[in-house]
Structures are given as C-alpha cells and as structure tokens.
Amino acid sequence: MALSHFPELNNIRIRFVEKTRLAPLATAPTFRSLFRRHEKRTYTITISRKTIRMLDSILFKNLSTDAQIGVLGHELSHVADMKRFGFFGFLRHAFLYTFSKKYGDRFEFNTDRICIQHGLGLKLLAWSREVRNKLKMKQFDREKSSDEIPERYMNPDTILKEIQRMEKK
C-alpha cells in the first residue's frame, strides 16, 4: 500500500529485512550499491523484530495497520530522498547525520514532509499519534512541541498543518 504512493521507486530495488536492532526501522543503501548510479542501487529497509524493552510497543508488528503504512511511507521517503545523492553526497550525508543533531533533525523532518507530499499524511499522522501515545510523550526528543522548537519527526499538530498547507496548493 505505501509503495503504491511512490511511482518513482518502481524500478528501484528495495529489500525488506527483519532482524534485531535498536531502531524499530531503518533505511540505507547497501554498501556495494553505493558505487553504482542511483537508479541501480539497492536499498534495505530493516524492520526490527526485537529492540530494547522501552521500544517494544512501537515495533512494526505491534502497530496498527494505518501506523504501519505511515512508518513504511516514512522509510520509503528516505529512499526517494537518498536517490539524489551521489557517492560523495551520500558519504557527506552519513557523516553529517551521525555527527550533527541539527542536520539529522532537519533530514528526518523533511522526510516526513516527503511522505505527506506522497499522499500518506493521514497514515503518518496515525503512526505519530500511536508512537506518542504508546511511549507517553509529545515529541521524541523534546518535552514540549511548538513551531519554535525544532522537531526530529513531525508531531501530530505539525503533520496536520502540513497536510492543510499542501491541500491549499
């Protein structure tokens, strides 16, 4: 369902792998494919089957169908976005994502925007609400949420505002 919203990924190889990881989901190109042109790369979306106890409730298998579609939309948005990186661009991205919280926050926030642009805003909203409800938090990295405080992932209010903004276009 989520993949049907990304026609530009029709000819891109995407592998879905289940394994134990800290992050519930993660997306990256395979190392070997980094040396290929973007249309020839293979991307791996890793779905964790087990993680630290605190995050068990938000594992993919424990989410509602709408939230599953929303989070897969977010991960597919990573693929759609990373396609634009050449080899050195991806190395730069990986370095900045690892060492710059500000860069990582902007990248993840923009990934949510791409997901909404692809028509999965309501599914992303379901995921955002469910995660916050299960983890008993308003936002992943901050105690409170407002337009002045940067967000790593869009909170439900921001997702709704972004959906409305795009509907006006």
mmCIF file of C-alpha atoms in Angstrom:
data_model
loop_
_atom_site.group_PDB
_atom_site.id
_atom_site.type_symbol
_atom_site.label_atom_id
_atom_site.label_comp_id
_atom_site.label_asym_id
_atom_site.label_seq_id
_atom_site.Cartn_x
_atom_site.Cartn_y
_atom_site.Cartn_z
ATOM 1 C CA MET A 1 0.000 0.000 0.000
ATOM 2 C CA ALA A 2 2.698 2.504 0.987
ATOM 3 C CA LEU A 3 4.865 1.659 -2.028
ATOM 4 C CA SER A 4 1.983 2.435 -4.405
ATOM 5 C CA HIS A 5 2.379 6.124 -3.423
ATOM 6 C CA PHE A 6 5.950 6.204 -4.767
ATOM 7 C CA PRO A 7 5.813 5.574 -8.526
ATOM 8 C CA GLU A 8 9.362 6.930 -8.864
ATOM 9 C CA LEU A 9 10.569 3.866 -6.932
ATOM 10 C CA ASN A 10 9.030 1.308 -9.315
ATOM 11 C CA ASN A 11 12.400 0.273 -10.769
ATOM 12 C CA ILE A 12 14.427 0.681 -7.582
ATOM 13 C CA ARG A 13 15.458 -2.482 -5.740
ATOM 14 C CA ILE A 14 14.265 -2.371 -2.139
ATOM 15 C CA ARG A 15 14.845 -5.270 0.251
ATOM 16 C CA PHE A 16 12.852 -5.624 3.440
ATOM 17 C CA VAL A 17 14.839 -7.418 6.151
ATOM 18 C CA GLU A 18 13.794 -8.422 9.645
ATOM 19 C CA LYS A 19 16.439 -8.538 12.374
ATOM 20 C CA THR A 20 17.158 -7.380 15.902
ATOM 21 C CA ARG A 21 18.172 -3.713 16.001
ATOM 22 C CA LEU A 22 17.924 -0.801 18.382
ATOM 23 C CA ALA A 23 15.888 1.335 15.965
ATOM 24 C CA PRO A 24 12.439 -0.084 15.135
ATOM 25 C CA LEU A 25 13.015 0.705 11.428
ATOM 26 C CA ALA A 26 15.992 1.923 9.411
ATOM 27 C CA THR A 27 16.734 2.534 5.737
ATOM 28 C CA ALA A 28 20.063 2.637 3.910
ATOM 29 C CA PRO A 29 21.572 1.742 0.553
ATOM 30 C CA THR A 30 23.607 -1.437 0.574
ATOM 31 C CA PHE A 31 27.336 -0.726 0.738
ATOM 32 C CA ARG A 32 28.127 -2.292 -2.644
ATOM 33 C CA SER A 33 25.377 -0.352 -4.378
ATOM 34 C CA LEU A 34 26.798 2.983 -3.189
ATOM 35 C CA PHE A 35 29.300 2.675 -6.021
ATOM 36 C CA ARG A 36 26.512 2.434 -8.624
ATOM 37 C CA ARG A 37 24.333 5.055 -10.249
ATOM 38 C CA HIS A 38 21.313 5.929 -8.111
ATOM 39 C CA GLU A 39 18.856 4.027 -10.326
ATOM 40 C CA LYS A 40 20.958 0.859 -9.931
ATOM 41 C CA ARG A 41 21.264 0.994 -6.141
ATOM 42 C CA THR A 42 19.666 -1.459 -3.744
ATOM 43 C CA TYR A 43 18.161 -0.126 -0.536
ATOM 44 C CA THR A 44 17.485 -2.119 2.601
ATOM 45 C CA ILE A 45 14.639 -1.286 4.940
ATOM 46 C CA THR A 46 15.344 -3.071 8.187
ATOM 47 C CA ILE A 47 12.365 -3.866 10.381
ATOM 48 C CA SER A 48 13.421 -4.760 13.891
ATOM 49 C CA ARG A 49 11.786 -7.832 15.393
ATOM 50 C CA LYS A 50 13.233 -7.072 18.833
ATOM 51 C CA THR A 51 14.670 -3.969 20.472
ATOM 52 C CA ILE A 52 15.162 -2.513 23.934
ATOM 53 C CA ARG A 53 12.169 -3.094 26.183
ATOM 54 C CA MET A 54 11.147 0.580 26.228
ATOM 55 C CA LEU A 55 10.553 0.497 22.446
ATOM 56 C CA ASP A 56 8.825 -2.905 22.209
ATOM 57 C CA SER A 57 5.374 -1.335 21.946
ATOM 58 C CA ILE A 58 6.346 0.539 18.781
ATOM 59 C CA LEU A 59 7.902 -2.341 16.895
ATOM 60 C CA PHE A 60 6.336 -2.693 13.447
ATOM 61 C CA LYS A 61 4.473 -5.869 14.420
ATOM 62 C CA ASN A 62 2.842 -4.038 17.362
ATOM 63 C CA LEU A 63 1.472 -1.110 15.319
ATOM 64 C CA SER A 64 -1.967 -0.680 13.798
ATOM 65 C CA THR A 65 -2.249 -1.138 10.029
ATOM 66 C CA ASP A 66 -2.513 2.630 9.425
ATOM 67 C CA ALA A 67 0.572 3.289 11.568
ATOM 68 C CA GLN A 68 2.471 0.518 9.736
ATOM 69 C CA ILE A 69 1.645 2.139 6.393
ATOM 70 C CA GLY A 70 2.674 5.542 7.785
ATOM 71 C CA VAL A 71 6.054 4.403 9.051
ATOM 72 C CA LEU A 72 6.746 2.452 5.837
ATOM 73 C CA GLY A 73 5.850 5.642 3.950
ATOM 74 C CA HIS A 74 8.440 7.473 6.045
ATOM 75 C CA GLU A 75 11.085 4.841 5.253
ATOM 76 C CA LEU A 76 10.218 4.859 1.530
ATOM 77 C CA SER A 77 10.531 8.651 1.658
ATOM 78 C CA HIS A 78 14.130 8.099 2.752
ATOM 79 C CA VAL A 79 14.708 6.021 -0.380
ATOM 80 C CA ALA A 80 13.058 8.664 -2.591
ATOM 81 C CA ASP A 81 15.245 11.340 -0.983
ATOM 82 C CA MET A 82 18.519 9.371 -0.928
ATOM 83 C CA LYS A 83 18.236 8.611 -4.646
ATOM 84 C CA ARG A 84 19.526 12.119 -5.290
ATOM 85 C CA PHE A 85 22.844 11.505 -3.516
ATOM 86 C CA GLY A 86 25.914 10.560 -5.484
ATOM 87 C CA PHE A 87 28.637 8.537 -3.772
ATOM 88 C CA PHE A 88 30.345 11.525 -2.115
ATOM 89 C CA GLY A 89 26.985 13.150 -1.382
ATOM 90 C CA PHE A 90 25.927 10.044 0.494
ATOM 91 C CA LEU A 91 29.209 9.946 2.443
ATOM 92 C CA ARG A 92 28.658 13.597 3.376
ATOM 93 C CA HIS A 93 25.067 12.815 4.402
ATOM 94 C CA ALA A 94 26.130 9.796 6.512
ATOM 95 C CA PHE A 95 28.825 11.856 8.254
ATOM 96 C CA LEU A 96 26.508 14.782 8.996
ATOM 97 C CA TYR A 97 23.636 12.523 10.075
ATOM 98 C CA THR A 98 25.956 10.735 12.506
ATOM 99 C CA PHE A 99 27.666 13.796 13.972
ATOM 100 C CA SER A 100 25.211 16.687 13.612
ATOM 101 C CA LYS A 101 21.965 16.504 15.572
ATOM 102 C CA LYS A 102 20.720 19.615 13.777
ATOM 103 C CA TYR A 103 21.310 18.002 10.368
ATOM 104 C CA GLY A 104 19.659 14.752 11.492
ATOM 105 C CA ASP A 105 16.641 16.653 12.810
ATOM 106 C CA ARG A 106 16.227 18.552 9.513
ATOM 107 C CA PHE A 107 16.681 15.390 7.468
ATOM 108 C CA GLU A 108 14.050 13.389 9.396
ATOM 109 C CA PHE A 109 11.631 16.336 9.468
ATOM 110 C CA ASN A 110 11.983 16.749 5.698
ATOM 111 C CA THR A 111 11.467 13.001 5.269
ATOM 112 C CA ASP A 112 8.074 13.384 6.956
ATOM 113 C CA ARG A 113 7.294 16.225 4.541
ATOM 114 C CA ILE A 114 8.143 13.967 1.558
ATOM 115 C CA CYS A 115 5.849 11.286 2.999
ATOM 116 C CA ILE A 116 2.987 13.806 3.230
ATOM 117 C CA GLN A 117 3.683 15.063 -0.310
ATOM 118 C CA HIS A 118 3.228 11.473 -1.493
ATOM 119 C CA GLY A 119 -0.287 11.348 -0.062
ATOM 120 C CA LEU A 120 0.453 9.434 3.123
ATOM 121 C CA GLY A 121 -0.121 12.274 5.580
ATOM 122 C CA LEU A 122 -3.037 10.644 7.392
ATOM 123 C CA LYS A 123 -1.129 7.360 7.723
ATOM 124 C CA LEU A 124 1.929 9.232 9.027
ATOM 125 C CA LEU A 125 -0.397 11.016 11.457
ATOM 126 C CA ALA A 126 -1.689 7.636 12.689
ATOM 127 C CA TRP A 127 1.907 6.499 13.272
ATOM 128 C CA SER A 128 2.880 9.744 15.009
ATOM 129 C CA ARG A 129 -0.106 9.630 17.352
ATOM 130 C CA GLU A 130 0.293 5.933 18.109
ATOM 131 C CA VAL A 131 4.003 6.212 18.911
ATOM 132 C CA ARG A 132 3.484 9.210 21.162
ATOM 133 C CA ASN A 133 0.572 7.520 22.899
ATOM 134 C CA LYS A 134 2.452 4.242 23.454
ATOM 135 C CA LEU A 135 5.632 5.974 24.621
ATOM 136 C CA LYS A 136 3.670 8.549 26.627
ATOM 137 C CA MET A 137 5.470 11.512 25.058
ATOM 138 C CA LYS A 138 4.512 14.521 22.959
ATOM 139 C CA GLN A 139 7.692 14.501 20.951
ATOM 140 C CA PHE A 140 10.634 12.138 20.550
ATOM 141 C CA ASP A 141 13.456 14.455 21.616
ATOM 142 C CA ARG A 142 11.805 17.361 23.357
ATOM 143 C CA GLU A 143 9.460 17.715 26.306
ATOM 144 C CA LYS A 144 7.076 20.076 24.539
ATOM 145 C CA SER A 145 6.332 20.897 20.967
ATOM 146 C CA SER A 146 5.924 24.222 19.237
ATOM 147 C CA ASP A 147 6.872 25.813 15.962
ATOM 148 C CA GLU A 148 9.872 27.446 17.672
ATOM 149 C CA ILE A 149 11.363 24.184 18.908
ATOM 150 C CA PRO A 150 12.905 22.025 16.171
ATOM 151 C CA GLU A 151 11.438 18.558 15.860
ATOM 152 C CA ARG A 152 13.234 15.434 14.689
ATOM 153 C CA TYR A 153 9.973 13.929 13.426
ATOM 154 C CA MET A 154 6.832 15.935 12.829
ATOM 155 C CA ASN A 155 4.421 15.854 15.728
ATOM 156 C CA PRO A 156 0.684 15.321 15.030
ATOM 157 C CA ASP A 157 -0.115 19.059 15.017
ATOM 158 C CA THR A 158 2.669 19.786 12.552
ATOM 159 C CA ILE A 159 1.566 16.906 10.303
ATOM 160 C CA LEU A 160 -1.995 18.277 10.245
ATOM 161 C CA LYS A 161 -0.721 21.786 9.424
ATOM 162 C CA GLU A 162 1.454 20.398 6.616
ATOM 163 C CA ILE A 163 -1.459 18.391 5.176
ATOM 164 C CA GLN A 164 -3.652 21.518 5.219
ATOM 165 C CA ARG A 165 -0.884 23.633 3.668
ATOM 166 C CA MET A 166 -0.499 21.148 0.808
ATOM 167 C CA GLU A 167 -4.250 20.936 0.240
ATOM 168 C CA LYS A 168 -4.317 24.717 -0.319
ATOM 169 C CA LYS A 169 -1.798 24.452 -3.171
#
